[in-house]
XYZ file of C-alpha atoms in Angstrom:
631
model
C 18.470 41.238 29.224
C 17.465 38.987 26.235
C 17.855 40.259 22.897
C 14.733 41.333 21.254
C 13.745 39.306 17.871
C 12.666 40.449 14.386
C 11.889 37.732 12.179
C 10.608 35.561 15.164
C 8.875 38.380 16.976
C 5.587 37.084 16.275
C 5.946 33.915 17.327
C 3.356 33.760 20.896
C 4.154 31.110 23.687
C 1.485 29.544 25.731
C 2.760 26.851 27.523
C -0.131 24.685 28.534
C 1.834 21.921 29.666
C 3.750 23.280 31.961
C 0.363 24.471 33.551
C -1.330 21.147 33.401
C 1.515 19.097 34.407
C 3.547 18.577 37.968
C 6.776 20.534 37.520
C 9.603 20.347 39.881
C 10.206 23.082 42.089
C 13.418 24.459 41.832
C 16.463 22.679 43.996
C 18.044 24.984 46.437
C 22.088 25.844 45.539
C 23.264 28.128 42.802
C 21.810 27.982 39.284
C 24.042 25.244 38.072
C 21.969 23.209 40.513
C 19.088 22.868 38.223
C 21.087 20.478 35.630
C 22.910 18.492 38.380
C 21.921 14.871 37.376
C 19.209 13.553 40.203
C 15.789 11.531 40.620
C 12.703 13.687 39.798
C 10.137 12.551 41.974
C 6.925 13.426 41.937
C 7.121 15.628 38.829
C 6.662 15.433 34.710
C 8.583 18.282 34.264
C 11.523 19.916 36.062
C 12.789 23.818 34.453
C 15.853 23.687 32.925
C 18.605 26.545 31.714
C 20.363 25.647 27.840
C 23.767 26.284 28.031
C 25.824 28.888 25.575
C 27.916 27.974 22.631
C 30.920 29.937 21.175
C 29.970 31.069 17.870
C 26.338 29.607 17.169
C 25.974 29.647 13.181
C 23.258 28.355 11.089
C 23.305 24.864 9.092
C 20.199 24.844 7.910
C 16.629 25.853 8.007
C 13.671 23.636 6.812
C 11.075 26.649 5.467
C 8.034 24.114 5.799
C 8.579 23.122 8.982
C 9.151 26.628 10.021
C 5.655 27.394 8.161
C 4.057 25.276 11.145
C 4.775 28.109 13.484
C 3.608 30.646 11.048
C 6.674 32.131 9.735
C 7.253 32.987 6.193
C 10.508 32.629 4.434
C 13.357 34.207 5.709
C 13.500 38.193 5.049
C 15.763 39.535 1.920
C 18.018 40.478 4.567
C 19.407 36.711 4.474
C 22.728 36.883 6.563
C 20.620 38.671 9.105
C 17.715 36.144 9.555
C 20.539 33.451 9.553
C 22.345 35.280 12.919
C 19.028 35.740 14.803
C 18.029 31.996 14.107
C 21.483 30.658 15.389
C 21.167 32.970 18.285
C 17.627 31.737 18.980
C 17.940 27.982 17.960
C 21.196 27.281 19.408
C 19.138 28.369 23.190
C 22.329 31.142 23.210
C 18.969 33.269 23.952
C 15.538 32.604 24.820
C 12.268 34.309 22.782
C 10.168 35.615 24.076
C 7.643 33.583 26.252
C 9.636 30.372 26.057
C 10.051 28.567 29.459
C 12.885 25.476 29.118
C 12.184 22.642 31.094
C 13.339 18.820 30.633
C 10.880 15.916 30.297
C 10.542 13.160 32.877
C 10.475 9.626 31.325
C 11.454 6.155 31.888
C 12.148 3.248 29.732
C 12.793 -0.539 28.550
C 15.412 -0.199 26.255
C 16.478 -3.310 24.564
C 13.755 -5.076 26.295
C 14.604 -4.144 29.841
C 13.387 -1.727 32.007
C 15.864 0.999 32.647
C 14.521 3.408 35.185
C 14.113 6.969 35.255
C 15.825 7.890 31.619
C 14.164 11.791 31.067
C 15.267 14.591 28.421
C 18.843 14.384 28.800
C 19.853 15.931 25.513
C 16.942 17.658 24.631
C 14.659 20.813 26.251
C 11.218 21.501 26.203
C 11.183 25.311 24.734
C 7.347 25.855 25.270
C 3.870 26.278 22.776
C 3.823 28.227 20.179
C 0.231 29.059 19.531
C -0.593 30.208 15.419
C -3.173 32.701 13.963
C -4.939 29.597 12.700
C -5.298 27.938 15.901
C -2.885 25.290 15.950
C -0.622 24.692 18.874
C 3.089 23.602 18.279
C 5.796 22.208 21.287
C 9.027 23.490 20.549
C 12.094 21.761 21.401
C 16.110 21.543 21.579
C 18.049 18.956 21.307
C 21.901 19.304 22.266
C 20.904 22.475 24.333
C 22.960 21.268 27.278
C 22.677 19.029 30.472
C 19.594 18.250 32.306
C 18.726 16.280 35.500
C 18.101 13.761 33.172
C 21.755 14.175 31.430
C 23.184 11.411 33.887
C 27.308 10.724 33.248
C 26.531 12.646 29.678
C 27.157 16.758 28.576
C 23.425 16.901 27.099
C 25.113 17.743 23.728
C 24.798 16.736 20.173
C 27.181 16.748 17.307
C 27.322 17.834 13.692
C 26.914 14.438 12.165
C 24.155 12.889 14.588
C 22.388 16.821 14.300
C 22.339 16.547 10.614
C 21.536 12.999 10.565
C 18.117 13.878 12.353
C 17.362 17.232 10.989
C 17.570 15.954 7.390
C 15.521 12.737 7.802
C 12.780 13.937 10.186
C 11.770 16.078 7.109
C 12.553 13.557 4.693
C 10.323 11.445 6.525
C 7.618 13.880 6.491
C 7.727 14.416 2.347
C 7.006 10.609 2.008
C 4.382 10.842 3.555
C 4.972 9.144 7.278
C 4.076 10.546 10.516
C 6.439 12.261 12.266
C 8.067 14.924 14.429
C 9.842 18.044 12.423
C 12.833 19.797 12.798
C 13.061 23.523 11.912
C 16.379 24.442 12.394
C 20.202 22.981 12.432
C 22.439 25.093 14.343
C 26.641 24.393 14.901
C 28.594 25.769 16.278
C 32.774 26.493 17.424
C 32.496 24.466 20.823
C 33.294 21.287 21.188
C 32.714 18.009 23.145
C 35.376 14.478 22.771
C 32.958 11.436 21.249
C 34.245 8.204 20.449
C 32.103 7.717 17.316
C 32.719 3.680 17.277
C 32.967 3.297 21.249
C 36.934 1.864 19.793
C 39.038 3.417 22.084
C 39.513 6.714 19.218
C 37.630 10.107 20.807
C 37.956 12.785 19.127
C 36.546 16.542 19.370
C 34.027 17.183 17.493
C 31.586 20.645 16.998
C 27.991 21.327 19.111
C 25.348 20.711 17.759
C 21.472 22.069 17.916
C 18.407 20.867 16.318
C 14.983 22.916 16.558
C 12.682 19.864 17.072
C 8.593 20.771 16.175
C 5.584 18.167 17.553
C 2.044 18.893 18.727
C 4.216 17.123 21.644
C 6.978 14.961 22.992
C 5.554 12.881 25.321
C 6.033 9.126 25.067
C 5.079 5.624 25.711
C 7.724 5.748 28.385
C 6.355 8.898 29.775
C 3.597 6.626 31.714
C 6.229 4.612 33.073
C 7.919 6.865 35.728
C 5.215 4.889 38.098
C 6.737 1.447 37.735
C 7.633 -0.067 40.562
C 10.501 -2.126 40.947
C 10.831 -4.192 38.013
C 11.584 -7.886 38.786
C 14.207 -8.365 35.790
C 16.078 -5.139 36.815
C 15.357 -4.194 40.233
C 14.699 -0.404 38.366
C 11.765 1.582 39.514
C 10.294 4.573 38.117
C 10.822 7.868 40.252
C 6.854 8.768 41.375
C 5.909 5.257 42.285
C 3.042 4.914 43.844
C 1.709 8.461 42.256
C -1.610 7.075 40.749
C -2.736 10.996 40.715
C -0.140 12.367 38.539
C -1.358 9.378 35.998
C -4.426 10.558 36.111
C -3.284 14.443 35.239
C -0.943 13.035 32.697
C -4.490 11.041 31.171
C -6.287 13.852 31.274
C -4.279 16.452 30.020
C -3.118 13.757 26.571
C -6.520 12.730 25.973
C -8.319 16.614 26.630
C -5.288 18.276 24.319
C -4.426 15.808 21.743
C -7.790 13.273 21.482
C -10.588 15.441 22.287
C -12.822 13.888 20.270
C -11.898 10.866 22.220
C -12.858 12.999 25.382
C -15.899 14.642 24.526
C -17.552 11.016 23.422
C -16.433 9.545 26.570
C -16.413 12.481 29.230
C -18.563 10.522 31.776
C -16.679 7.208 31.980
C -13.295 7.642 32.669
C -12.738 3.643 31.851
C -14.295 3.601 28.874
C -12.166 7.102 27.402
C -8.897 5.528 28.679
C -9.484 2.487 26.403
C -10.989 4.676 23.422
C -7.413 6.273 23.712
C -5.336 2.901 24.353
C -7.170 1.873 20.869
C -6.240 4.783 18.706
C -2.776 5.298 19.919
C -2.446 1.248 18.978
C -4.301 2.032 16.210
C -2.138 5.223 15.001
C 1.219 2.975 15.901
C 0.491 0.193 13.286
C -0.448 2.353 10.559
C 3.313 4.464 11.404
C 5.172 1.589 11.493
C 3.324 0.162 8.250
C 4.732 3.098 6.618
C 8.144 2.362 7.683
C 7.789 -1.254 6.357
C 6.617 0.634 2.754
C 9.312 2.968 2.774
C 12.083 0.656 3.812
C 12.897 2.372 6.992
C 14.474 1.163 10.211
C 14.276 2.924 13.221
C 17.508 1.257 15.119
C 16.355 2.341 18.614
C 12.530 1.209 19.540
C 12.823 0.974 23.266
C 9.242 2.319 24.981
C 11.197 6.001 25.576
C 11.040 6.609 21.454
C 7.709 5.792 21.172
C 5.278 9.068 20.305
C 2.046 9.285 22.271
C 0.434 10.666 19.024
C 1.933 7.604 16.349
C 4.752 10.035 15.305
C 8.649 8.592 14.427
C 10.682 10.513 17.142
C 13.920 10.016 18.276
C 16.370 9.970 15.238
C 19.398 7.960 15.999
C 21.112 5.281 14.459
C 18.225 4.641 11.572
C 18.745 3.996 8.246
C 16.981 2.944 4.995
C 17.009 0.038 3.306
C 19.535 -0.192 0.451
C 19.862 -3.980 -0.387
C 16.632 -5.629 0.755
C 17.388 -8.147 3.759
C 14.869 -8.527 5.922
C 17.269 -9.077 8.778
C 18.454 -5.743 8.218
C 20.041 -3.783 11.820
C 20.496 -0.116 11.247
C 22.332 0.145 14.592
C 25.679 -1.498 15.318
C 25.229 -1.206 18.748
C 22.199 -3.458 18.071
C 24.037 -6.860 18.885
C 20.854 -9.447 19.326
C 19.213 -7.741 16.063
C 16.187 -6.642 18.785
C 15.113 -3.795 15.999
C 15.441 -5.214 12.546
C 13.570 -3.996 10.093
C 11.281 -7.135 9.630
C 10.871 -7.497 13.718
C 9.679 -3.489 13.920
C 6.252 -4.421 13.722
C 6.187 -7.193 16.604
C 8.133 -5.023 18.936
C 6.031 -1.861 18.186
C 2.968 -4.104 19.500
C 5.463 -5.148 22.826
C 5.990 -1.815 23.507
C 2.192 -1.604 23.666
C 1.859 -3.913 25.762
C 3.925 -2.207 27.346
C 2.122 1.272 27.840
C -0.920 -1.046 28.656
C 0.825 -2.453 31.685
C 1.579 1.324 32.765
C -1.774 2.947 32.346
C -2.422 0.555 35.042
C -5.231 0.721 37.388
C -6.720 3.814 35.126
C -7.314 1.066 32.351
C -7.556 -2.555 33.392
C -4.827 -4.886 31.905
C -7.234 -7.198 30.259
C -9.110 -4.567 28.903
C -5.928 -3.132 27.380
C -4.698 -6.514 26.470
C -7.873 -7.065 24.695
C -7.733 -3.999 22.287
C -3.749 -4.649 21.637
C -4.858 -8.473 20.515
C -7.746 -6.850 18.201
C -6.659 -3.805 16.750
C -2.722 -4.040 16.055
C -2.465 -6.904 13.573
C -5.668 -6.079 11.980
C -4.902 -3.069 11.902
C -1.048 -2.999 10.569
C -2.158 -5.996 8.210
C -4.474 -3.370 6.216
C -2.951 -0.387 6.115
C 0.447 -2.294 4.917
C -1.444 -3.778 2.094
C -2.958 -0.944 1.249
C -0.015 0.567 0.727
C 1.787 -2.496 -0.731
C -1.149 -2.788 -3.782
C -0.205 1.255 -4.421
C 3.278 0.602 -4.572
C 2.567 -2.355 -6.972
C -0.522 -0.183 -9.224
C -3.161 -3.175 -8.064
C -5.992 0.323 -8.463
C -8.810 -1.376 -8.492
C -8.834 -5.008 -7.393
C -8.240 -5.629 -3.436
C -7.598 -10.116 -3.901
C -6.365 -12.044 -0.878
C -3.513 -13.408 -3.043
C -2.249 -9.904 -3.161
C -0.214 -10.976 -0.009
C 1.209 -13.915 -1.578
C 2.088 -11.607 -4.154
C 3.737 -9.303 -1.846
C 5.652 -12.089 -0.134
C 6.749 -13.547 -3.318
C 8.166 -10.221 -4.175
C 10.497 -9.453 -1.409
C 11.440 -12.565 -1.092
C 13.115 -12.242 -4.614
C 14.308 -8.825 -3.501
C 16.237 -10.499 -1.251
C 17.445 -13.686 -3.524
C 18.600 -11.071 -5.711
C 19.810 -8.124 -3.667
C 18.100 -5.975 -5.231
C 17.910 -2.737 -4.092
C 14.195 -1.758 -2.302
C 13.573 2.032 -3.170
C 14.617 1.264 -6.802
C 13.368 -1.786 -7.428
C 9.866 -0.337 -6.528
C 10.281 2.580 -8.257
C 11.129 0.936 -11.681
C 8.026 -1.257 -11.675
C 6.003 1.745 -12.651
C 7.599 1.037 -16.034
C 6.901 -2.236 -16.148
C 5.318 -3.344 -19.642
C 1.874 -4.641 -18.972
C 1.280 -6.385 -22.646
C 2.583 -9.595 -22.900
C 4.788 -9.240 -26.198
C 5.975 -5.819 -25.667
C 9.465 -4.721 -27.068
C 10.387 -2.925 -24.155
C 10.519 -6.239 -21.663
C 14.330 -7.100 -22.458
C 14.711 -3.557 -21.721
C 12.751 -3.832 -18.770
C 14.727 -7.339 -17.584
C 18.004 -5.534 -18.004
C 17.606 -2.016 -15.825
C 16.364 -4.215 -13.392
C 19.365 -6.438 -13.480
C 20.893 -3.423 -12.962
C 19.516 -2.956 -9.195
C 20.455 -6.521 -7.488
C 23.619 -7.258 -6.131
C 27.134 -7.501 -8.033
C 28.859 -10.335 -6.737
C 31.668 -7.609 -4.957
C 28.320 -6.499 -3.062
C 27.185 -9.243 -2.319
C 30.507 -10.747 -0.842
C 31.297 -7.413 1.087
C 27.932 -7.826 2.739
C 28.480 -11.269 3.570
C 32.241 -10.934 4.852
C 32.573 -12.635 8.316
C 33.030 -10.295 11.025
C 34.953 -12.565 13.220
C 38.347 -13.568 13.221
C 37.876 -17.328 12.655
C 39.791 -18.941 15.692
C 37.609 -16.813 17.712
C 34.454 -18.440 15.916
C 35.676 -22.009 16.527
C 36.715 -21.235 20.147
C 33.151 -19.921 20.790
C 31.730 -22.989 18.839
C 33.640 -25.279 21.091
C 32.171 -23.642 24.396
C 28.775 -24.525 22.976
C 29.276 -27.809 22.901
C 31.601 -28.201 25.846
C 30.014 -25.853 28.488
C 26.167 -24.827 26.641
C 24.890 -23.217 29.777
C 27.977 -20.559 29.812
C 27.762 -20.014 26.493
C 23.662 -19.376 26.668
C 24.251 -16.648 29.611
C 26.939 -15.030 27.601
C 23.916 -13.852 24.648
C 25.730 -14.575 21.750
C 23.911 -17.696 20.269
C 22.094 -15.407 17.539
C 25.363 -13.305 16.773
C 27.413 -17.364 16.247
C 24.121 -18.067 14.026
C 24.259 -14.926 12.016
C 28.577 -15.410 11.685
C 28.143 -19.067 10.563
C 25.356 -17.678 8.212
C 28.106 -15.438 6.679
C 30.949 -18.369 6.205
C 28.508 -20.563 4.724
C 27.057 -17.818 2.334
C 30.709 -16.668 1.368
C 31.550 -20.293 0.458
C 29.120 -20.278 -1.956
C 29.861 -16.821 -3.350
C 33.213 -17.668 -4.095
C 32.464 -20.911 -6.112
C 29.766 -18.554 -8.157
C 30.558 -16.899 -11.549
C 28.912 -13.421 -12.474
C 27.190 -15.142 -15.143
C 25.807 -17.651 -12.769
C 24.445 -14.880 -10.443
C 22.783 -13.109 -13.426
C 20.936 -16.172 -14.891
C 19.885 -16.816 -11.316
C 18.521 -13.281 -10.709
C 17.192 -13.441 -14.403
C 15.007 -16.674 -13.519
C 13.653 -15.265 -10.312
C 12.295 -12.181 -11.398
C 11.314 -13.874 -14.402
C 8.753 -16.229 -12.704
C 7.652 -13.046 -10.278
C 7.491 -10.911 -12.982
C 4.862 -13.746 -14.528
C 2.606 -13.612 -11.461
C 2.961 -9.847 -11.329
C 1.816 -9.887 -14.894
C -1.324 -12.180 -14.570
C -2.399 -9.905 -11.215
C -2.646 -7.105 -13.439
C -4.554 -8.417 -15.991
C -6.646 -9.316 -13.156
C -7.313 -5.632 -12.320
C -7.559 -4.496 -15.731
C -10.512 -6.626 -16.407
C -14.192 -4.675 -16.629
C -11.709 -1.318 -16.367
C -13.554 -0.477 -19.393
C -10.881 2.165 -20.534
C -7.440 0.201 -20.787
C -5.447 3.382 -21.971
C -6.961 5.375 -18.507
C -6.641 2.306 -16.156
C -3.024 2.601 -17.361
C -2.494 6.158 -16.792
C -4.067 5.802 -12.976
C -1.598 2.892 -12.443
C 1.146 4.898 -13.400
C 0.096 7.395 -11.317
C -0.385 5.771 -8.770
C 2.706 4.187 -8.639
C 4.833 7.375 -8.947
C 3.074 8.803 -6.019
C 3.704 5.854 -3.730
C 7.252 4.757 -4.558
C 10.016 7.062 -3.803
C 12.968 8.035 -5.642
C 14.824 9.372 -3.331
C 15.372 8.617 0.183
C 17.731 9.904 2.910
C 20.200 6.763 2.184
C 23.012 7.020 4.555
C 25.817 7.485 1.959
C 23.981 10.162 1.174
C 23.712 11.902 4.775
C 27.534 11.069 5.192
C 28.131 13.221 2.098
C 26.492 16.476 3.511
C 27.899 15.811 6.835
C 31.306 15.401 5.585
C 31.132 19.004 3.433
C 29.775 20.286 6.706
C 32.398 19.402 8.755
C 34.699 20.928 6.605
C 32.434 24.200 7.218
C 30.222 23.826 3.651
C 26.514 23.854 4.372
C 25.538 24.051 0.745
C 25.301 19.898 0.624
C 22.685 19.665 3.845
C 20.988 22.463 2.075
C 21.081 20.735 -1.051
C 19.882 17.359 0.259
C 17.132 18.767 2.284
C 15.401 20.545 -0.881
C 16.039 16.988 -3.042
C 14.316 15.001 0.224
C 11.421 17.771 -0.019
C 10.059 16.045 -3.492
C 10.636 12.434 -2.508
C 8.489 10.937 -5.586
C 8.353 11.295 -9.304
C 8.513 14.244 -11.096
C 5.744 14.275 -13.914
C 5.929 16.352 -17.295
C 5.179 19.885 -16.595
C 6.188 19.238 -13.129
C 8.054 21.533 -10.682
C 12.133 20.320 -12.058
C 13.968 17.315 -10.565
C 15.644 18.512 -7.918
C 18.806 16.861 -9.084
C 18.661 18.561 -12.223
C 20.344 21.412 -11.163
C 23.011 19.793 -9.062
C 25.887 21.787 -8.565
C 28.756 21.379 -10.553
C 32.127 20.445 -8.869
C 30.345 17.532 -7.185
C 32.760 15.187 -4.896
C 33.952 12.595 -7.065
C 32.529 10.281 -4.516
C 28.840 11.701 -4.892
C 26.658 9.844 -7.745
C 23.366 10.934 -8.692
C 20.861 10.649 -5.594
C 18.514 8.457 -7.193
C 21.394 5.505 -8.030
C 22.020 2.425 -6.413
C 24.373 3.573 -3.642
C 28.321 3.062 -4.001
C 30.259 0.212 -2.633
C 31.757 2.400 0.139
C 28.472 2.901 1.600
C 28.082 -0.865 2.688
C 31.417 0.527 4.946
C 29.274 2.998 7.033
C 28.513 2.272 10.338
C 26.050 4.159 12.633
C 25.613 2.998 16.560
């Protein structure tokens, strides 16, 4: 018998997708057989058991996300609350109406098709319907294996838990669509990971993470009807299975676009590509936000990629610290696939993508078509939209602005300097042309690019160098091994480094800072005459200033979940100290500038007894940070 609970009594389960959608009838064999790693034909769902942990205890709990479901703070009696949420968010017990089941999906990851891929770390809890009429899917991730678990244990760690708890609401505060998570429970069992994939396991705690979403089905959720792909030889497990398309249509379009359904109920065709357009639509304005916010995913295969436009799937992602466009979050990322400047172009692949596998219920060309007309045009506005924000352009919209744009990251990355911060300080740019505060001005920004030690830590060659010139001679002896062995853009990037390290070392810190100094000073110029630009006919200089300002502080960041800073809370926590993830999570919740009169900085109040490698959030990260590496 389940344990009855308090706090989360009211929370009411309807699970309409379970109703609407194929599920798997149960395999014959004891109950272990339900997580015993097999094909799921024929099926989007198969029902699925989470397995105990010893000890379940309670990292964290994000109060707005747990608002979603309609549940107030925590009751007075704290250490009580705490116990029933570990008991009910590790899946140690089940509420009340909840009916686990795993997800079937497939997938190209890293550009090729991969097959039948399915929640294998992560279990479909059920709906939770509110007073107000909203309708959330509950989920698990670490809750145990699956028939989608393959070779794995279906769990989760501390680090990688923490990791995606604290940025799917950090994510949220700034403002860019995305999934939630309510909940980070750990626990005393344990599972061997080899963090590196370096030949160095070692144990390390369970993890949970209450995952909230209007729903978790994906791009690659169409794609368990591919047939055999001609790259891999991979097919999807219901080939052929045109009708459970159709179900899986209707039931996405009817629950989650129904105005898109009631304005198209007679023509199936033309609702299909009324959807296809507003999920494209909906993709470029999410990964325009990433762009503005500096963030890079690490893992966009077709299987992390929300039906609804939302970032899902937190792995190895990271924010930008030192702008570089060529930026890979992920080490295991070898080819750079998912750099932060390529995120755009593959976001519209994977659409293409989806297109193929809606497939005969919208024609290709049809799909094709709306994918060639919406997603540049559509990524292309909301990105500058954003961009002229960030920059306090309030009331001009000037097809230069782009040049400005360009011209600005590209001295970004001339200089080094850092993206949140950089951003952030141009609200305090001085707009008159003689004013006393420009040298000022000049120098905190100085501040933010690279020190030469940065710059030649980043640029250190990661190969040992008679490795480099053995690889560079099987180029030129034998180039059509050395093509089939895929490493002609990781030689490019390597000789990229040597060269660039040459030239550090010949380079004085003085040189480097009359360098940066004469970049920004000739942006700075431009920036300058744009403004004076939108100033003109404001009529009231003193209020365009104040909106600008505004403005400004409302669309640039000053904090975001750097990884330095994740590493510090998950550190603490593995030493059993929550208070850091706890800590971070209320900082992430008010992202942007705190005005006079304002609720108090949330770093303010930091506690005292701070590691003496933690800095104030809000600083250009430490050189030790450059060191972390995430796969």
């Amino acid at each position: 018998m389940e344990p009855a609970p308090c706090w989360l009594a009211g929370l009411r389960f309807d699970n309409r997708a379970l109703r609407a959608l194929p599920v798997e009838a149960p395999p014959p064999g004891p109950e272990g057989a339900q997580s015993a790693p097999r094909p799921v034909p024929g099926a989007c769902f198969t029902r699925v058991r989470p397995t105990p942990l010893r000890q379940p205890r309670l990292v964290a709990l994000s109060e707005p996300a747990l608002a979603l479901l309609g549940l107030g703070a925590p009751p007075a009696r704290e250490a009580e609350a705490e116990a029933e949420a570990a008991l009910f968010f590790s899946g140690n017990a089940l509420l009340p109406g909840a009916e686990p089941a795993a997800h079937c999906y497939c997938g190209h990851q890293f550009g090729q098709f991969a097959g039948q891929l399915g929640d294998g770390a992560a279990m479909y809890l059920g709906e939770v319907c509110t007073a107000t009429g909203e309708r959330w899917e509950l989920q698990l991730k670490g809750a145990g294996p699956t028939p989608f678990s393959r070779q794995a244990d279906g769990r989760k760690v501390l680090r990688s838990s923490i990791r995606e708890f604290l940025c799917s609401e950090a994510m949220f505060h700034l403002g860019v669509p995305t999934t939630r998570a309510g909940a980070c429970v750990t626990s005393e069992s344990t599972v061997v990971r080899d963090v590196f994939y370096d030949g160095n396991p070692k144990y390390e705690q369970c993890t949970v993470v209450l995952r909230i979403a209007s729903t978790f089905i994906r791009f690659g959720s169409f794609e368990i009807f591919k047939s055999a792909d001609e790259h891999t030889g991979r097919a999807g497990p219901s080939v052929g299975r045109n009708d459970i398309r159709v179900q899986l249509l209707d039931y996405v379009i009817s629950s989650f676009y129904p105005e898109i359904q009631a304005a198209h109920a007679s023509d199936r065709v033309q609702r299909n590509a009324a959807f296809f357009r507003e999920v494209t639509r909906r993709t470029a304005w999410m990964v325009a936000e990433w762009q503005c916010v500096g963030f890079c995913h690490g893992v966009l295969n077709t299987d992390n990629m929300s039906i609804l436009g939302l970032t899902i799937d937190y792995g190895p992602f990271g924010f930008l610290d030192r702008y570089d466009p060529d930026h890979v979050c992920n080490a295991s990322d070898n080819t750079g696939r998912y750099a932060y400047s390529k995120q755009p172009e593959v976001c519209k692949w994977n659409l293409q993508k989806l297109a193929e596998a809606l497939q005969p219920e919208l024609p290709l060309e049809l799909g094709e078509a709306i994918l060639a007309e919406e997603f540049d045009a559509e990524f292309q506005r909301h990105y500058m939209q954003k961009m002229r924000r960030k920059l306090g352009l309030v009331r001009l919209e000037l097809e230069e602005d782009k040049a400005l744009v360009s011209k600005l990251l590209e001295t970004m990355h001339l200089t080094g300097a850092d993206f949140t911060n950089t951003f952030f300080l141009l609200s305090s740019f001085p707009v008159e042309l003689e004013s006393p505060g420009l040298a000022e001005f000049l120098a905190r920004l100085m501040e933010q690019c690279a020190s030469l030690e940065e710059l030649r830590l980043a640029f250190r060659p990661q190969m040992d160098p008679r490795q480099l010139s053995m690889m560079l001679m099987l180029a030129q002896s034998n180039p059509q091994l050395f093509a089939l062995m895929g490493t002609r853009a990781g030689i490019a990037r390597e000789l990229e480094r040597v060269e660039q390290q040459s030239r550090l070392e010949q380079l004085s810190m003085a040189e480097l800072q009359s360098r940066n100094q004469g970049h920004w000073a000739d942006w700075l110029q431009a920036y300058r005459a744009r403004l004076d630009k939108d100033l003109e006919g404001a009529g009231d200089a003193a209020a365009w200033q104040a909106e600008r300002v505004r403005v400004m502080h409302a669309s640039n960041p000053k904090y975001v979940l750097r990884n330095y800073i994740a590493q510090n809370a998950i550190e603490a926590a593995e030493r059993g100290d929550f208070s850091e993830v706890r800590r971070v999570l209320k900082l992430l919740e008010n992202p942007y500038h705190c005005e006079a009169g304002a609720a108090t900085d949330p770093e303010a109040t930091e506690a005292n007894g701070a590691d003496s490698r933690q800095r104030s959030y809000s600083s250009k990260p430490p050189l030790w940070a450059a060191e972390l590496c995430v796969t």
